[in-house]
Amino acid sequence: MASHSGQLKPTVHVVNLVRSFAAKTVLDGVDLDIEEGEFVALLGKSGSGKSTFLRALAGLDHEVEGTGLLETPKRLSVVFQDARLLPWRTVIQNVTLGLPYDAGQEAGRKALAEVGLEGRETAWPNQLSGGEQQRVALARSLVREPALLLADEPFGALDALTRLKMHDLLRDLCARHRPAVLLVTHDVDEAISLADRILVLHEGHFVEDLRIDLAAPRDHSDPHFSEIRTQLLNRLGVNVPGRRAA
Ligand SMILES: Nc1ncnc2c1ncn2[C@@H]1O[C@H](COP(=O)(O)OP(=O)(O)OP(=O)(O)O)[C@@H](O)[C@H]1O
Ligand SMILES: [Mg+2]
């Protein structure tokens, strides 16, 4: 379906979204379109409302007051900072939960192989490392072939090396499955490494919407990478030497 601009209908369409807790307005009339297959990272200070926004997109905020138009695809998956696996189910049972048994087994094994966990199907979650558990959570999301993947600091609890490996994995998985992605992160380099577009949420609004045109693989020492990092850090209120905060 074409929109009035002649473009394809976006996967996510948000108009004038307001979300409040008691007297505090967290999202104050937010607009956003995310195109099919677009990878968007969302930055913002702690408490700026990133999770509130993600939960609204995920339809997980029924108890929260708010108004606005929110259109999202039916096939969406959510990944959180903790893997949230059921400890009394095996790895493959966690991945295929709610899927029809026969089709589920095959798809589940394939998804586990894609995240590098072939052969761990019958392990219990507590037999896996944090990074492995997070890979199971990714497999559980991808097995549903989501049109939209929502991820709230999915690598925030991992050590730096594991996090870098997870970036490579997520990049590969997204190139293969092409979901639209909204990745909430505190990590500016993570955002620049992965995203097509970076938003900064501040005082209820997106104050930055930056397209990232760096070629892959993205080199952290590239001067253009550093410029984008400085611009975003300034937007986040972190004073980078040599530049004044925005
Ligand atoms: N259930 C709730 N009840 C009351 N206030 C809430 C609730 N959930 C969030 N808030 C408030 O809304 C604001 C935004 O919270 P949110 O969790 O969206 O921030 P965030 O940007 O995800 O922060 P962080 O980076 O620390 O995860 C905060 O001030 C928070 O205290
Ligand atoms: Mg949060």
PDB file of C-alpha atoms and ligand atoms in Angstrom:
ATOM      1  CA  MET A   1       0.000   0.000   0.000  1.00  0.00           C
ATOM      2  CA  ALA A   2       1.385   3.399  -0.958  1.00  0.00           C
ATOM      3  CA  SER A   3       1.280   6.371   1.395  1.00  0.00           C
ATOM      4  CA  HIS A   4       0.603   9.918   0.234  1.00  0.00           C
ATOM      5  CA  SER A   5       4.354  10.450  -0.226  1.00  0.00           C
ATOM      6  CA  GLY A   6       4.389   7.651  -2.813  1.00  0.00           C
ATOM      7  CA  GLN A   7       6.660   5.533  -0.574  1.00  0.00           C
ATOM      8  CA  LEU A   8       5.810   2.069   0.695  1.00  0.00           C
ATOM      9  CA  LYS A   9       3.790   1.991   3.884  1.00  0.00           C
ATOM     10  CA  PRO A  10       6.222   2.076   6.832  1.00  0.00           C
ATOM     11  CA  THR A  11       6.467  -0.941   9.139  1.00  0.00           C
ATOM     12  CA  VAL A  12       6.071   1.293  12.204  1.00  0.00           C
ATOM     13  CA  HIS A  13       3.931   4.420  12.119  1.00  0.00           C
ATOM     14  CA  VAL A  14       3.680   6.504  15.284  1.00  0.00           C
ATOM     15  CA  VAL A  15       1.915   9.849  15.450  1.00  0.00           C
ATOM     16  CA  ASN A  16       1.714  12.160  18.437  1.00  0.00           C
ATOM     17  CA  LEU A  17       2.350   9.446  21.015  1.00  0.00           C
ATOM     18  CA  VAL A  18       1.962  10.581  24.596  1.00  0.00           C
ATOM     19  CA  ARG A  19       2.783   8.448  27.641  1.00  0.00           C
ATOM     20  CA  SER A  20       2.598   9.651  31.234  1.00  0.00           C
ATOM     21  CA  PHE A  21       3.136   8.239  34.696  1.00  0.00           C
ATOM     22  CA  ALA A  22       1.073  10.151  37.276  1.00  0.00           C
ATOM     23  CA  ALA A  23       1.975  13.812  36.713  1.00  0.00           C
ATOM     24  CA  LYS A  24       5.099  13.013  34.721  1.00  0.00           C
ATOM     25  CA  THR A  25       4.851  13.083  30.923  1.00  0.00           C
ATOM     26  CA  VAL A  26       7.568  10.795  29.571  1.00  0.00           C
ATOM     27  CA  LEU A  27       6.692  10.847  25.853  1.00  0.00           C
ATOM     28  CA  ASP A  28       5.292  14.199  24.831  1.00  0.00           C
ATOM     29  CA  GLY A  29       3.876  13.779  21.346  1.00  0.00           C
ATOM     30  CA  VAL A  30       6.386  11.572  19.568  1.00  0.00           C
ATOM     31  CA  ASP A  31       6.238  10.884  15.805  1.00  0.00           C
ATOM     32  CA  LEU A  32       8.186   8.120  14.082  1.00  0.00           C
ATOM     33  CA  ASP A  33       8.094   6.020  10.921  1.00  0.00           C
ATOM     34  CA  ILE A  34      10.361   2.996  10.540  1.00  0.00           C
ATOM     35  CA  GLU A  35      10.667   1.512   7.068  1.00  0.00           C
ATOM     36  CA  GLU A  36      10.709  -2.176   6.258  1.00  0.00           C
ATOM     37  CA  GLY A  37      14.104  -3.660   7.127  1.00  0.00           C
ATOM     38  CA  GLU A  38      15.411  -0.412   8.627  1.00  0.00           C
ATOM     39  CA  PHE A  39      17.718  -0.710  11.662  1.00  0.00           C
ATOM     40  CA  VAL A  40      17.076   2.116  14.124  1.00  0.00           C
ATOM     41  CA  ALA A  41      19.004   2.620  17.357  1.00  0.00           C
ATOM     42  CA  LEU A  42      17.505   4.659  20.185  1.00  0.00           C
ATOM     43  CA  LEU A  43      19.784   6.520  22.598  1.00  0.00           C
ATOM     44  CA  GLY A  44      18.870   8.702  25.546  1.00  0.00           C
ATOM     45  CA  LYS A  45      19.847   9.352  29.125  1.00  0.00           C
ATOM     46  CA  SER A  46      18.676   6.980  31.828  1.00  0.00           C
ATOM     47  CA  GLY A  47      15.030   7.750  32.575  1.00  0.00           C
ATOM     48  CA  SER A  48      14.454   9.568  29.277  1.00  0.00           C
ATOM     49  CA  GLY A  49      11.707   7.121  28.274  1.00  0.00           C
ATOM     50  CA  LYS A  50      13.408   4.660  25.904  1.00  0.00           C
ATOM     51  CA  SER A  51      11.883   1.572  27.517  1.00  0.00           C
ATOM     52  CA  THR A  52       8.538   3.332  27.811  1.00  0.00           C
ATOM     53  CA  PHE A  53       8.622   3.908  24.050  1.00  0.00           C
ATOM     54  CA  LEU A  54       9.703   0.335  23.284  1.00  0.00           C
ATOM     55  CA  ARG A  55       7.027  -1.103  25.561  1.00  0.00           C
ATOM     56  CA  ALA A  56       4.413   1.030  23.808  1.00  0.00           C
ATOM     57  CA  LEU A  57       5.538  -0.344  20.428  1.00  0.00           C
ATOM     58  CA  ALA A  58       5.497  -3.878  21.849  1.00  0.00           C
ATOM     59  CA  GLY A  59       1.945  -3.395  23.148  1.00  0.00           C
ATOM     60  CA  LEU A  60       3.185  -4.121  26.679  1.00  0.00           C
ATOM     61  CA  ASP A  61       1.916  -0.949  28.318  1.00  0.00           C
ATOM     62  CA  HIS A  62      -1.808  -1.438  28.708  1.00  0.00           C
ATOM     63  CA  GLU A  63      -1.700  -0.077  32.250  1.00  0.00           C
ATOM     64  CA  VAL A  64      -0.014   3.173  31.165  1.00  0.00           C
ATOM     65  CA  GLU A  65      -1.990   6.314  30.366  1.00  0.00           C
ATOM     66  CA  GLY A  66      -1.527   7.779  26.944  1.00  0.00           C
ATOM     67  CA  THR A  67      -2.826   8.836  23.560  1.00  0.00           C
ATOM     68  CA  GLY A  68      -1.644   8.769  19.967  1.00  0.00           C
ATOM     69  CA  LEU A  69      -1.628   6.638  16.862  1.00  0.00           C
ATOM     70  CA  LEU A  70       0.523   3.511  16.954  1.00  0.00           C
ATOM     71  CA  GLU A  71       0.729   1.118  13.992  1.00  0.00           C
ATOM     72  CA  THR A  72       3.050  -1.884  14.267  1.00  0.00           C
ATOM     73  CA  PRO A  73       3.200  -5.221  12.460  1.00  0.00           C
ATOM     74  CA  LYS A  74       1.516  -8.265  14.025  1.00  0.00           C
ATOM     75  CA  ARG A  75       4.715 -10.281  13.742  1.00  0.00           C
ATOM     76  CA  LEU A  76       6.946  -8.563  16.265  1.00  0.00           C
ATOM     77  CA  SER A  77       9.417  -9.949  18.781  1.00  0.00           C
ATOM     78  CA  VAL A  78      10.977  -8.430  21.859  1.00  0.00           C
ATOM     79  CA  VAL A  79      14.397  -9.082  23.417  1.00  0.00           C
ATOM     80  CA  PHE A  80      15.299  -7.683  26.832  1.00  0.00           C
ATOM     81  CA  GLN A  81      18.541  -7.233  28.769  1.00  0.00           C
ATOM     82  CA  ASP A  82      17.985 -10.533  30.565  1.00  0.00           C
ATOM     83  CA  ALA A  83      17.186 -13.500  28.345  1.00  0.00           C
ATOM     84  CA  ARG A  84      13.969 -14.345  30.257  1.00  0.00           C
ATOM     85  CA  LEU A  85      14.151 -18.059  29.490  1.00  0.00           C
ATOM     86  CA  LEU A  86      11.898 -20.478  31.321  1.00  0.00           C
ATOM     87  CA  PRO A  87      14.305 -22.420  33.591  1.00  0.00           C
ATOM     88  CA  TRP A  88      12.152 -25.568  33.569  1.00  0.00           C
ATOM     89  CA  ARG A  89      12.217 -25.843  29.774  1.00  0.00           C
ATOM     90  CA  THR A  90      15.121 -26.956  27.608  1.00  0.00           C
ATOM     91  CA  VAL A  91      16.770 -24.590  25.161  1.00  0.00           C
ATOM     92  CA  ILE A  92      14.799 -25.893  22.166  1.00  0.00           C
ATOM     93  CA  GLN A  93      11.556 -25.833  24.166  1.00  0.00           C
ATOM     94  CA  ASN A  94      12.218 -22.198  25.054  1.00  0.00           C
ATOM     95  CA  VAL A  95      12.873 -21.306  21.418  1.00  0.00           C
ATOM     96  CA  THR A  96       9.792 -23.080  20.069  1.00  0.00           C
ATOM     97  CA  LEU A  97       7.369 -22.198  22.859  1.00  0.00           C
ATOM     98  CA  GLY A  98       3.904 -21.721  21.398  1.00  0.00           C
ATOM     99  CA  LEU A  99       4.824 -23.000  17.917  1.00  0.00           C
ATOM    100  CA  PRO A 100       3.241 -26.132  16.414  1.00  0.00           C
ATOM    101  CA  TYR A 101       5.446 -29.088  17.389  1.00  0.00           C
ATOM    102  CA  ASP A 102       6.568 -30.463  14.001  1.00  0.00           C
ATOM    103  CA  ALA A 103       7.278 -27.222  12.162  1.00  0.00           C
ATOM    104  CA  GLY A 104       8.632 -25.749  15.406  1.00  0.00           C
ATOM    105  CA  GLN A 105      11.334 -28.385  15.931  1.00  0.00           C
ATOM    106  CA  GLU A 106      12.832 -27.903  12.515  1.00  0.00           C
ATOM    107  CA  ALA A 107      12.665 -24.093  12.661  1.00  0.00           C
ATOM    108  CA  GLY A 108      13.962 -24.089  16.243  1.00  0.00           C
ATOM    109  CA  ARG A 109      16.989 -26.219  15.406  1.00  0.00           C
ATOM    110  CA  LYS A 110      17.742 -23.999  12.424  1.00  0.00           C
ATOM    111  CA  ALA A 111      17.480 -20.828  14.524  1.00  0.00           C
ATOM    112  CA  LEU A 112      19.765 -22.296  17.198  1.00  0.00           C
ATOM    113  CA  ALA A 113      22.311 -23.219  14.532  1.00  0.00           C
ATOM    114  CA  GLU A 114      22.139 -19.643  13.232  1.00  0.00           C
ATOM    115  CA  VAL A 115      23.079 -18.258  16.633  1.00  0.00           C
ATOM    116  CA  GLY A 116      25.902 -20.796  16.998  1.00  0.00           C
ATOM    117  CA  LEU A 117      24.167 -23.124  19.467  1.00  0.00           C
ATOM    118  CA  GLU A 118      23.868 -26.244  17.358  1.00  0.00           C
ATOM    119  CA  GLY A 119      23.907 -29.311  19.603  1.00  0.00           C
ATOM    120  CA  ARG A 120      22.737 -27.422  22.713  1.00  0.00           C
ATOM    121  CA  GLU A 121      19.027 -28.060  22.058  1.00  0.00           C
ATOM    122  CA  THR A 122      18.472 -30.201  25.149  1.00  0.00           C
ATOM    123  CA  ALA A 123      20.585 -28.112  27.542  1.00  0.00           C
ATOM    124  CA  TRP A 124      18.846 -26.302  30.403  1.00  0.00           C
ATOM    125  CA  PRO A 125      19.087 -22.490  30.520  1.00  0.00           C
ATOM    126  CA  ASN A 126      21.171 -22.573  33.730  1.00  0.00           C
ATOM    127  CA  GLN A 127      23.797 -24.642  31.903  1.00  0.00           C
ATOM    128  CA  LEU A 128      24.452 -21.733  29.526  1.00  0.00           C
ATOM    129  CA  SER A 129      26.554 -18.588  29.944  1.00  0.00           C
ATOM    130  CA  GLY A 130      24.888 -15.155  29.886  1.00  0.00           C
ATOM    131  CA  GLY A 131      25.928 -14.624  26.271  1.00  0.00           C
ATOM    132  CA  GLU A 132      24.631 -18.053  25.258  1.00  0.00           C
ATOM    133  CA  GLN A 133      21.323 -17.398  26.995  1.00  0.00           C
ATOM    134  CA  GLN A 134      21.032 -14.131  25.111  1.00  0.00           C
ATOM    135  CA  ARG A 135      21.679 -16.002  21.864  1.00  0.00           C
ATOM    136  CA  VAL A 136      18.817 -18.353  22.753  1.00  0.00           C
ATOM    137  CA  ALA A 137      16.630 -15.291  23.276  1.00  0.00           C
ATOM    138  CA  LEU A 138      17.627 -14.047  19.806  1.00  0.00           C
ATOM    139  CA  ALA A 139      16.855 -17.462  18.295  1.00  0.00           C
ATOM    140  CA  ARG A 140      13.467 -17.435  20.041  1.00  0.00           C
ATOM    141  CA  SER A 141      12.732 -14.051  18.456  1.00  0.00           C
ATOM    142  CA  LEU A 142      13.943 -14.931  14.979  1.00  0.00           C
ATOM    143  CA  VAL A 143      12.178 -18.267  14.745  1.00  0.00           C
ATOM    144  CA  ARG A 144       8.984 -16.246  14.528  1.00  0.00           C
ATOM    145  CA  GLU A 145      10.340 -14.338  11.491  1.00  0.00           C
ATOM    146  CA  PRO A 146       9.349 -10.957  12.941  1.00  0.00           C
ATOM    147  CA  ALA A 147       8.694  -7.963  10.704  1.00  0.00           C
ATOM    148  CA  LEU A 148       9.796  -5.875  13.699  1.00  0.00           C
ATOM    149  CA  LEU A 149      12.423  -6.771  16.284  1.00  0.00           C
ATOM    150  CA  LEU A 150      12.346  -4.659  19.446  1.00  0.00           C
ATOM    151  CA  ALA A 151      15.438  -4.954  21.635  1.00  0.00           C
ATOM    152  CA  ASP A 152      15.851  -3.159  24.976  1.00  0.00           C
ATOM    153  CA  GLU A 153      19.568  -3.079  25.860  1.00  0.00           C
ATOM    154  CA  PRO A 154      19.903  -6.722  24.810  1.00  0.00           C
ATOM    155  CA  PHE A 155      23.681  -6.774  25.364  1.00  0.00           C
ATOM    156  CA  GLY A 156      23.815  -4.467  28.381  1.00  0.00           C
ATOM    157  CA  ALA A 157      24.644  -7.252  30.838  1.00  0.00           C
ATOM    158  CA  LEU A 158      27.380  -8.848  28.726  1.00  0.00           C
ATOM    159  CA  ASP A 159      31.139  -8.331  28.942  1.00  0.00           C
ATOM    160  CA  ALA A 160      32.760  -6.170  26.257  1.00  0.00           C
ATOM    161  CA  LEU A 161      34.168  -9.026  24.175  1.00  0.00           C
ATOM    162  CA  THR A 162      30.930 -11.018  24.157  1.00  0.00           C
ATOM    163  CA  ARG A 163      29.076  -7.837  23.280  1.00  0.00           C
ATOM    164  CA  LEU A 164      31.257  -7.297  20.207  1.00  0.00           C
ATOM    165  CA  LYS A 165      30.605 -10.884  19.093  1.00  0.00           C
ATOM    166  CA  MET A 166      26.886 -10.342  19.600  1.00  0.00           C
ATOM    167  CA  HIS A 167      27.064  -7.248  17.386  1.00  0.00           C
ATOM    168  CA  ASP A 168      28.490  -9.358  14.558  1.00  0.00           C
ATOM    169  CA  LEU A 169      25.822 -11.976  15.126  1.00  0.00           C
ATOM    170  CA  LEU A 170      22.973  -9.468  15.183  1.00  0.00           C
ATOM    171  CA  ARG A 171      24.307  -7.764  12.051  1.00  0.00           C
ATOM    172  CA  ASP A 172      24.423 -11.123  10.217  1.00  0.00           C
ATOM    173  CA  LEU A 173      20.996 -12.184  11.412  1.00  0.00           C
ATOM    174  CA  CYS A 174      19.462  -8.881  10.370  1.00  0.00           C
ATOM    175  CA  ALA A 175      21.108  -9.042   6.947  1.00  0.00           C
ATOM    176  CA  ARG A 176      19.597 -12.504   6.477  1.00  0.00           C
ATOM    177  CA  HIS A 177      16.115 -11.964   7.928  1.00  0.00           C
ATOM    178  CA  ARG A 178      15.703  -8.224   7.248  1.00  0.00           C
ATOM    179  CA  PRO A 179      13.353  -7.324  10.116  1.00  0.00           C
ATOM    180  CA  ALA A 180      12.911  -3.671  10.962  1.00  0.00           C
ATOM    181  CA  VAL A 181      14.768  -3.180  14.256  1.00  0.00           C
ATOM    182  CA  LEU A 182      14.460  -0.764  17.138  1.00  0.00           C
ATOM    183  CA  LEU A 183      17.494  -1.243  19.376  1.00  0.00           C
ATOM    184  CA  VAL A 184      17.563   0.640  22.666  1.00  0.00           C
ATOM    185  CA  THR A 185      21.101   1.077  23.923  1.00  0.00           C
ATOM    186  CA  HIS A 186      23.298   3.210  26.169  1.00  0.00           C
ATOM    187  CA  ASP A 187      26.304   2.400  24.056  1.00  0.00           C
ATOM    188  CA  VAL A 188      26.939   5.071  21.408  1.00  0.00           C
ATOM    189  CA  ASP A 189      29.522   2.936  19.578  1.00  0.00           C
ATOM    190  CA  GLU A 190      27.103   0.016  19.490  1.00  0.00           C
ATOM    191  CA  ALA A 191      24.496   2.280  17.898  1.00  0.00           C
ATOM    192  CA  ILE A 192      26.926   3.623  15.278  1.00  0.00           C
ATOM    193  CA  SER A 193      28.267   0.142  14.530  1.00  0.00           C
ATOM    194  CA  LEU A 194      24.878  -1.379  13.863  1.00  0.00           C
ATOM    195  CA  ALA A 195      22.250   1.158  12.900  1.00  0.00           C
ATOM    196  CA  ASP A 196      21.059   2.746   9.654  1.00  0.00           C
ATOM    197  CA  ARG A 197      19.607   5.537  11.718  1.00  0.00           C
ATOM    198  CA  ILE A 198      20.043   6.818  15.279  1.00  0.00           C
ATOM    199  CA  LEU A 199      17.470   8.634  17.387  1.00  0.00           C
ATOM    200  CA  VAL A 200      18.113  10.494  20.632  1.00  0.00           C
ATOM    201  CA  LEU A 201      15.225  10.836  23.069  1.00  0.00           C
ATOM    202  CA  HIS A 202      15.332  13.844  25.386  1.00  0.00           C
ATOM    203  CA  GLU A 203      12.586  15.435  27.480  1.00  0.00           C
ATOM    204  CA  GLY A 204       9.831  13.578  25.708  1.00  0.00           C
ATOM    205  CA  HIS A 205      10.963  14.184  22.115  1.00  0.00           C
ATOM    206  CA  PHE A 206      13.402  12.871  19.564  1.00  0.00           C
ATOM    207  CA  VAL A 207      16.007  15.623  19.434  1.00  0.00           C
ATOM    208  CA  GLU A 208      18.215  13.804  16.917  1.00  0.00           C
ATOM    209  CA  ASP A 209      17.362  11.629  13.936  1.00  0.00           C
ATOM    210  CA  LEU A 210      20.617  10.842  12.214  1.00  0.00           C
ATOM    211  CA  ARG A 211      21.132   8.666   9.162  1.00  0.00           C
ATOM    212  CA  ILE A 212      24.391   6.671   9.317  1.00  0.00           C
ATOM    213  CA  ASP A 213      25.919   6.221   5.895  1.00  0.00           C
ATOM    214  CA  LEU A 214      29.189   4.574   6.933  1.00  0.00           C
ATOM    215  CA  ALA A 215      30.268   1.636   4.790  1.00  0.00           C
ATOM    216  CA  ALA A 216      30.440  -1.821   6.371  1.00  0.00           C
ATOM    217  CA  PRO A 217      32.380  -3.114   8.188  1.00  0.00           C
ATOM    218  CA  ARG A 218      32.341   0.046  10.256  1.00  0.00           C
ATOM    219  CA  ASP A 219      35.714   1.058  11.528  1.00  0.00           C
ATOM    220  CA  HIS A 220      35.699   2.673  14.978  1.00  0.00           C
ATOM    221  CA  SER A 221      38.900   4.535  14.166  1.00  0.00           C
ATOM    222  CA  ASP A 222      37.426   6.111  11.006  1.00  0.00           C
ATOM    223  CA  PRO A 223      37.343   9.929  11.515  1.00  0.00           C
ATOM    224  CA  HIS A 224      33.727  10.043  10.302  1.00  0.00           C
ATOM    225  CA  PHE A 225      32.808   7.430  12.976  1.00  0.00           C
ATOM    226  CA  SER A 226      34.459   9.672  15.599  1.00  0.00           C
ATOM    227  CA  GLU A 227      32.595  12.751  14.343  1.00  0.00           C
ATOM    228  CA  ILE A 228      29.258  10.982  14.652  1.00  0.00           C
ATOM    229  CA  ARG A 229      30.242   9.730  18.129  1.00  0.00           C
ATOM    230  CA  THR A 230      31.112  13.279  19.235  1.00  0.00           C
ATOM    231  CA  GLN A 231      27.877  14.681  17.831  1.00  0.00           C
ATOM    232  CA  LEU A 232      25.798  12.043  19.640  1.00  0.00           C
ATOM    233  CA  LEU A 233      27.701  12.349  22.927  1.00  0.00           C
ATOM    234  CA  ASN A 234      27.148  16.094  22.827  1.00  0.00           C
ATOM    235  CA  ARG A 235      23.458  15.503  22.223  1.00  0.00           C
ATOM    236  CA  LEU A 236      23.466  13.234  25.275  1.00  0.00           C
ATOM    237  CA  GLY A 237      25.025  15.992  27.335  1.00  0.00           C
ATOM    238  CA  VAL A 238      28.482  14.425  27.543  1.00  0.00           C
ATOM    239  CA  ASN A 239      31.088  17.068  26.967  1.00  0.00           C
ATOM    240  CA  VAL A 240      33.680  15.829  24.522  1.00  0.00           C
ATOM    241  CA  PRO A 241      36.950  17.786  24.663  1.00  0.00           C
ATOM    242  CA  GLY A 242      37.277  20.185  21.762  1.00  0.00           C
ATOM    243  CA  ARG A 243      33.534  20.652  21.300  1.00  0.00           C
ATOM    244  CA  ARG A 244      30.841  22.399  23.249  1.00  0.00           C
ATOM    245  CA  ALA A 245      27.744  20.496  24.383  1.00  0.00           C
ATOM    246  CA  ALA A 246      24.615  21.089  22.263  1.00  0.00           C
TER     247      ALA A 246
HETATM  248  N1  LIG B   1       5.649   1.850  35.891  1.00  0.00           N
HETATM  249  C1  LIG B   1       6.090   3.092  36.135  1.00  0.00           C
HETATM  250  N2  LIG B   1       5.523   3.872  37.053  1.00  0.00           N
HETATM  251  C2  LIG B   1       5.940   5.139  37.276  1.00  0.00           C
HETATM  252  N3  LIG B   1       6.947   5.719  36.614  1.00  0.00           N
HETATM  253  C3  LIG B   1       7.574   4.988  35.678  1.00  0.00           C
HETATM  254  C4  LIG B   1       7.187   3.635  35.385  1.00  0.00           C
HETATM  255  N4  LIG B   1       7.990   3.170  34.409  1.00  0.00           N
HETATM  256  C5  LIG B   1       8.830   4.173  34.112  1.00  0.00           C
HETATM  257  N5  LIG B   1       8.583   5.253  34.864  1.00  0.00           N
HETATM  258  C6  LIG B   1       9.298   6.550  34.796  1.00  0.00           C
HETATM  259  O1  LIG B   1       9.291   6.971  33.445  1.00  0.00           O
HETATM  260  C7  LIG B   1      10.538   7.529  33.089  1.00  0.00           C
HETATM  261  C8  LIG B   1      11.082   6.822  31.879  1.00  0.00           C
HETATM  262  O2  LIG B   1      11.413   5.501  32.220  1.00  0.00           O
HETATM  263  P1  LIG B   1      12.044   4.479  31.200  1.00  0.00           P
HETATM  264  O3  LIG B   1      12.162   3.176  31.896  1.00  0.00           O
HETATM  265  O4  LIG B   1      11.265   4.523  29.947  1.00  0.00           O
HETATM  266  O5  LIG B   1      13.485   5.142  30.944  1.00  0.00           O
HETATM  267  P2  LIG B   1      14.722   4.602  30.118  1.00  0.00           P
HETATM  268  O6  LIG B   1      15.091   5.674  29.159  1.00  0.00           O
HETATM  269  O7  LIG B   1      14.420   3.254  29.576  1.00  0.00           O
HETATM  270  O8  LIG B   1      15.847   4.511  31.240  1.00  0.00           O
HETATM  271  P3  LIG B   1      17.064   3.478  31.396  1.00  0.00           P
HETATM  272  O9  LIG B   1      18.088   3.921  30.397  1.00  0.00           O
HETATM  273  O10 LIG B   1      17.539   3.700  32.796  1.00  0.00           O
HETATM  274  O11 LIG B   1      16.576   2.093  31.148  1.00  0.00           O
HETATM  275  C9  LIG B   1      11.435   7.430  34.321  1.00  0.00           C
HETATM  276  O12 LIG B   1      11.454   8.672  34.969  1.00  0.00           O
HETATM  277  C10 LIG B   1      10.768   6.379  35.153  1.00  0.00           C
HETATM  278  O13 LIG B   1      10.967   6.611  36.505  1.00  0.00           O
HETATM  279 MG    MG B   2      15.193   1.326  29.923  1.00  0.00          MG
END
